[in-house]
Amino acid sequence: RKEYELLLSRQNEIHKAMGTILTEAIISETEKDLTKTCLSVCEDITQSEFGFICEINHDGKFNSPALSESLLEKFPLEELDFNPMVKNIKIHNIWNHLKTTKYPVIYNDVSLLDMDFLPGDHPFLKNMIIAPLLRNGDFMGLIGLGNKESDYDFSDSKALGSISTTIVEALLRKRAEENLKKALNDKEMLVREIHHRTKNNLMIMASLLNLTS
């Protein structure tokens, strides 16, 4: 019974986290605000010290990474090129493993990871969990979390697997909303331009009529 209660409590935490992300997708002003909330939720539910979320563009490179404040305090990562990370992931078969399983990968022994893409020394890194972001089964990015006090386990993997689906849904919703706003703004600008030109044409016609009368 106790085990069942723990499982139920964990499931409730996951549902609450997913609800937080979907709510933020509705109320957030920008995609950046939404991404920060997504990262914070993932850190909280896995009890991670830091994390990052980034996407893959059409060239197969990472762009627009979201980084936790604790990570930014340790490294000047705002100007860091994340693309070497892709190379390291491919070399160590992590990327292929993510492609095959399409499920989070846990590294409680970080010696299996090549962290040369980080500037300077990095003894702070104790463990890590990496989860793919999937859109219709295709990769669109990943979530990386690190430095849980204890080892990452199946509970963390399951939670991150569920929440990553919600993150993709929320990001796509926010982008569709922003595209719609842009389309409406463009239409409004077009209507104003047409109104302005029509008004000018009417004024010209009125002036010509006055001259001929």
Short mmCIF file of C-alpha atoms in Angstrom, two decimals:
data_model
loop_
_atom_site.label_atom_id
_atom_site.label_comp_id
_atom_site.label_asym_id
_atom_site.label_seq_id
_atom_site.Cartn_x
_atom_site.Cartn_y
_atom_site.Cartn_z
CA ARG A 1 0.00 0.00 0.00
CA LYS A 2 2.83 2.38 0.84
CA GLU A 3 4.45 1.75 -2.54
CA TYR A 4 1.14 2.45 -4.25
CA GLU A 5 0.79 5.73 -2.36
CA LEU A 6 4.30 6.76 -3.41
CA LEU A 7 3.54 5.96 -7.04
CA LEU A 8 0.27 7.90 -6.85
CA SER A 9 2.03 10.86 -5.26
CA ARG A 10 4.68 10.85 -7.98
CA GLN A 11 2.04 10.68 -10.70
CA ASN A 12 0.27 13.64 -9.15
CA GLU A 13 3.54 15.59 -9.18
CA ILE A 14 3.98 14.82 -12.87
CA HIS A 15 0.41 15.90 -13.68
CA LYS A 16 0.89 19.10 -11.71
CA ALA A 17 4.14 19.82 -13.58
CA MET A 18 2.44 19.25 -16.93
CA GLY A 19 -0.41 21.54 -15.88
CA THR A 20 2.06 24.26 -14.91
CA ILE A 21 3.69 24.11 -18.34
CA LEU A 22 0.38 24.19 -20.24
CA THR A 23 -0.85 27.10 -18.11
CA GLU A 24 2.36 29.00 -18.79
CA ALA A 25 1.87 28.38 -22.51
CA ILE A 26 -1.39 30.31 -22.22
CA ILE A 27 -0.34 33.18 -19.95
CA SER A 28 3.32 33.73 -20.92
CA GLU A 29 4.11 36.76 -23.04
CA THR A 30 6.99 35.19 -24.95
CA GLU A 31 8.38 31.79 -25.89
CA LYS A 32 11.47 32.62 -23.81
CA ASP A 33 9.35 32.93 -20.67
CA LEU A 34 7.67 29.62 -21.46
CA THR A 35 11.00 27.84 -22.01
CA LYS A 36 12.33 29.11 -18.68
CA THR A 37 9.28 27.73 -16.91
CA CYS A 38 9.66 24.39 -18.68
CA LEU A 39 13.27 24.15 -17.55
CA SER A 40 12.40 25.12 -13.98
CA VAL A 41 9.67 22.47 -13.83
CA CYS A 42 12.06 19.78 -15.09
CA GLU A 43 14.70 20.78 -12.55
CA ASP A 44 12.21 20.69 -9.70
CA ILE A 45 10.64 17.33 -10.49
CA THR A 46 14.03 15.63 -10.92
CA GLN A 47 15.64 17.58 -8.05
CA SER A 48 18.40 18.71 -10.40
CA GLU A 49 20.78 21.56 -9.66
CA PHE A 50 20.94 22.79 -13.24
CA GLY A 51 19.61 22.12 -16.71
CA PHE A 52 19.30 23.29 -20.30
CA ILE A 53 16.82 22.99 -23.13
CA CYS A 54 17.86 23.44 -26.74
CA GLU A 55 16.52 22.70 -30.19
CA ILE A 56 17.94 21.45 -33.46
CA ASN A 57 17.57 23.62 -36.54
CA HIS A 58 17.35 22.50 -40.16
CA ASP A 59 21.14 22.32 -40.38
CA GLY A 60 21.28 19.81 -37.52
CA LYS A 61 22.77 22.35 -35.12
CA PHE A 62 21.55 23.49 -31.72
CA ASN A 63 20.09 26.96 -31.37
CA SER A 64 18.27 29.11 -28.81
CA PRO A 65 19.36 27.21 -25.73
CA ALA A 66 17.60 27.84 -22.43
CA LEU A 67 20.07 27.63 -19.55
CA SER A 68 19.47 27.57 -15.80
CA GLU A 69 20.86 30.42 -13.72
CA SER A 70 23.07 28.08 -11.68
CA LEU A 71 24.77 26.90 -14.88
CA LEU A 72 25.30 30.46 -16.08
CA GLU A 73 26.94 31.32 -12.76
CA LYS A 74 29.55 28.58 -13.26
CA PHE A 75 30.27 29.13 -16.95
CA PRO A 76 29.92 32.02 -19.45
CA LEU A 77 27.61 29.89 -21.57
CA GLU A 78 25.61 32.67 -23.22
CA GLU A 79 28.22 32.83 -25.98
CA LEU A 80 29.09 29.13 -25.93
CA ASP A 81 28.69 27.22 -29.16
CA PHE A 82 26.52 24.23 -28.27
CA ASN A 83 27.21 22.45 -31.53
CA PRO A 84 30.35 20.64 -30.28
CA MET A 85 28.00 19.01 -27.79
CA VAL A 86 26.22 17.33 -30.70
CA LYS A 87 29.54 15.93 -31.87
CA ASN A 88 30.35 14.58 -28.42
CA ILE A 89 26.91 13.02 -28.10
CA LYS A 90 27.32 11.28 -31.46
CA ILE A 91 30.81 10.03 -30.61
CA HIS A 92 29.64 8.37 -27.43
CA ASN A 93 26.57 6.84 -29.03
CA ILE A 94 24.24 8.79 -26.76
CA TRP A 95 22.56 10.36 -29.73
CA ASN A 96 22.04 7.02 -31.45
CA HIS A 97 20.69 5.59 -28.23
CA LEU A 98 18.20 8.45 -27.93
CA LYS A 99 17.15 7.89 -31.53
CA THR A 100 16.60 4.20 -30.91
CA THR A 101 14.84 4.31 -27.57
CA LYS A 102 13.34 7.80 -27.86
CA TYR A 103 13.47 7.87 -24.09
CA PRO A 104 15.67 9.63 -21.49
CA VAL A 105 19.22 8.37 -20.90
CA ILE A 106 20.75 8.42 -17.42
CA TYR A 107 24.46 8.96 -16.66
CA ASN A 108 25.14 8.57 -12.97
CA ASP A 109 28.78 8.01 -13.96
CA VAL A 110 29.73 11.13 -15.92
CA SER A 111 33.13 9.69 -16.82
CA LEU A 112 31.24 8.11 -19.73
CA LEU A 113 30.64 11.59 -21.11
CA ASP A 114 33.15 13.74 -22.97
CA MET A 115 32.58 17.21 -21.56
CA ASP A 116 35.29 19.01 -23.56
CA PHE A 117 32.68 21.37 -24.94
CA LEU A 118 32.56 23.06 -21.51
CA PRO A 119 35.14 25.81 -20.96
CA GLY A 120 37.71 25.18 -18.25
CA ASP A 121 37.44 22.53 -15.55
CA HIS A 122 34.09 20.95 -14.72
CA PRO A 123 34.42 18.96 -11.47
CA PHE A 124 31.01 20.27 -10.44
CA LEU A 125 29.20 17.74 -12.68
CA LYS A 126 28.17 14.66 -10.68
CA ASN A 127 25.46 13.03 -12.79
CA MET A 128 23.18 13.80 -15.70
CA ILE A 129 19.98 12.79 -17.44
CA ILE A 130 19.30 13.62 -21.12
CA ALA A 131 15.86 13.39 -22.71
CA PRO A 132 14.80 13.92 -26.33
CA LEU A 133 12.13 16.37 -27.44
CA LEU A 134 10.03 14.63 -30.06
CA ARG A 135 7.62 16.11 -32.57
CA ASN A 136 5.56 13.41 -34.26
CA GLY A 137 8.34 10.97 -33.45
CA ASP A 138 11.08 13.18 -34.92
CA PHE A 139 13.76 14.92 -32.89
CA MET A 140 13.41 18.65 -32.40
CA GLY A 141 15.77 19.06 -29.45
CA LEU A 142 16.71 17.77 -26.02
CA ILE A 143 16.61 18.46 -22.31
CA GLY A 144 19.70 18.01 -20.16
CA LEU A 145 19.60 18.00 -16.35
CA GLY A 146 22.37 17.46 -13.87
CA ASN A 147 23.62 17.23 -10.30
CA LYS A 148 20.86 15.46 -8.45
CA GLU A 149 21.99 14.73 -4.87
CA SER A 150 21.26 11.03 -5.29
CA ASP A 151 21.44 8.97 -8.48
CA TYR A 152 18.90 9.53 -11.22
CA ASP A 153 16.50 6.60 -11.46
CA PHE A 154 13.56 5.20 -13.39
CA SER A 155 11.19 7.60 -11.63
CA ASP A 156 13.13 10.59 -13.02
CA SER A 157 13.27 9.02 -16.47
CA LYS A 158 9.53 8.36 -16.51
CA ALA A 159 8.69 11.85 -15.27
CA LEU A 160 10.96 13.54 -17.82
CA GLY A 161 9.61 11.34 -20.61
CA SER A 162 6.04 12.43 -19.83
CA ILE A 163 6.86 16.10 -19.29
CA SER A 164 8.96 16.37 -22.46
CA THR A 165 5.82 15.57 -24.50
CA THR A 166 4.00 18.42 -22.76
CA ILE A 167 6.92 20.77 -23.39
CA VAL A 168 6.77 20.10 -27.13
CA GLU A 169 3.01 20.62 -27.13
CA ALA A 170 3.36 23.89 -25.21
CA LEU A 171 6.14 25.23 -27.45
CA LEU A 172 4.22 24.42 -30.62
CA ARG A 173 1.10 26.06 -29.18
CA LYS A 174 3.02 29.21 -28.25
CA ARG A 175 4.62 29.42 -31.70
CA ALA A 176 1.27 28.97 -33.43
CA GLU A 177 -0.12 31.75 -31.24
CA GLU A 178 2.79 34.06 -32.05
CA ASN A 179 2.48 33.32 -35.78
CA LEU A 180 -1.24 34.11 -35.60
CA LYS A 181 -0.55 37.39 -33.80
CA LYS A 182 2.01 38.30 -36.43
CA ALA A 183 -0.45 37.48 -39.23
CA LEU A 184 -3.15 39.60 -37.57
CA ASN A 185 -0.71 42.48 -37.08
CA ASP A 186 0.37 42.26 -40.72
CA LYS A 187 -3.29 42.28 -41.79
CA GLU A 188 -4.02 45.26 -39.58
CA MET A 189 -1.07 47.14 -41.05
CA LEU A 190 -2.30 46.31 -44.56
CA VAL A 191 -5.79 47.59 -43.76
CA ARG A 192 -4.35 50.83 -42.36
CA GLU A 193 -2.21 51.26 -45.47
CA ILE A 194 -5.21 50.69 -47.76
CA HIS A 195 -7.26 53.15 -45.70
CA HIS A 196 -4.49 55.72 -45.88
CA ARG A 197 -4.10 55.38 -49.67
CA THR A 198 -7.86 55.43 -50.23
CA LYS A 199 -8.14 58.59 -48.17
CA ASN A 200 -5.34 60.24 -50.17
CA ASN A 201 -6.95 59.23 -53.47
CA LEU A 202 -10.30 60.64 -52.37
CA MET A 203 -8.64 63.90 -51.35
CA ILE A 204 -6.94 64.12 -54.76
CA MET A 205 -10.23 63.45 -56.53
CA ALA A 206 -11.98 66.06 -54.39
CA SER A 207 -9.28 68.62 -55.23
CA LEU A 208 -9.59 67.91 -58.94
CA LEU A 209 -13.39 68.28 -58.80
CA ASN A 210 -13.01 71.58 -57.00
CA LEU A 211 -10.65 72.82 -59.69
CA THR A 212 -13.05 71.92 -62.49
CA SER A 213 -16.14 73.35 -60.81
#
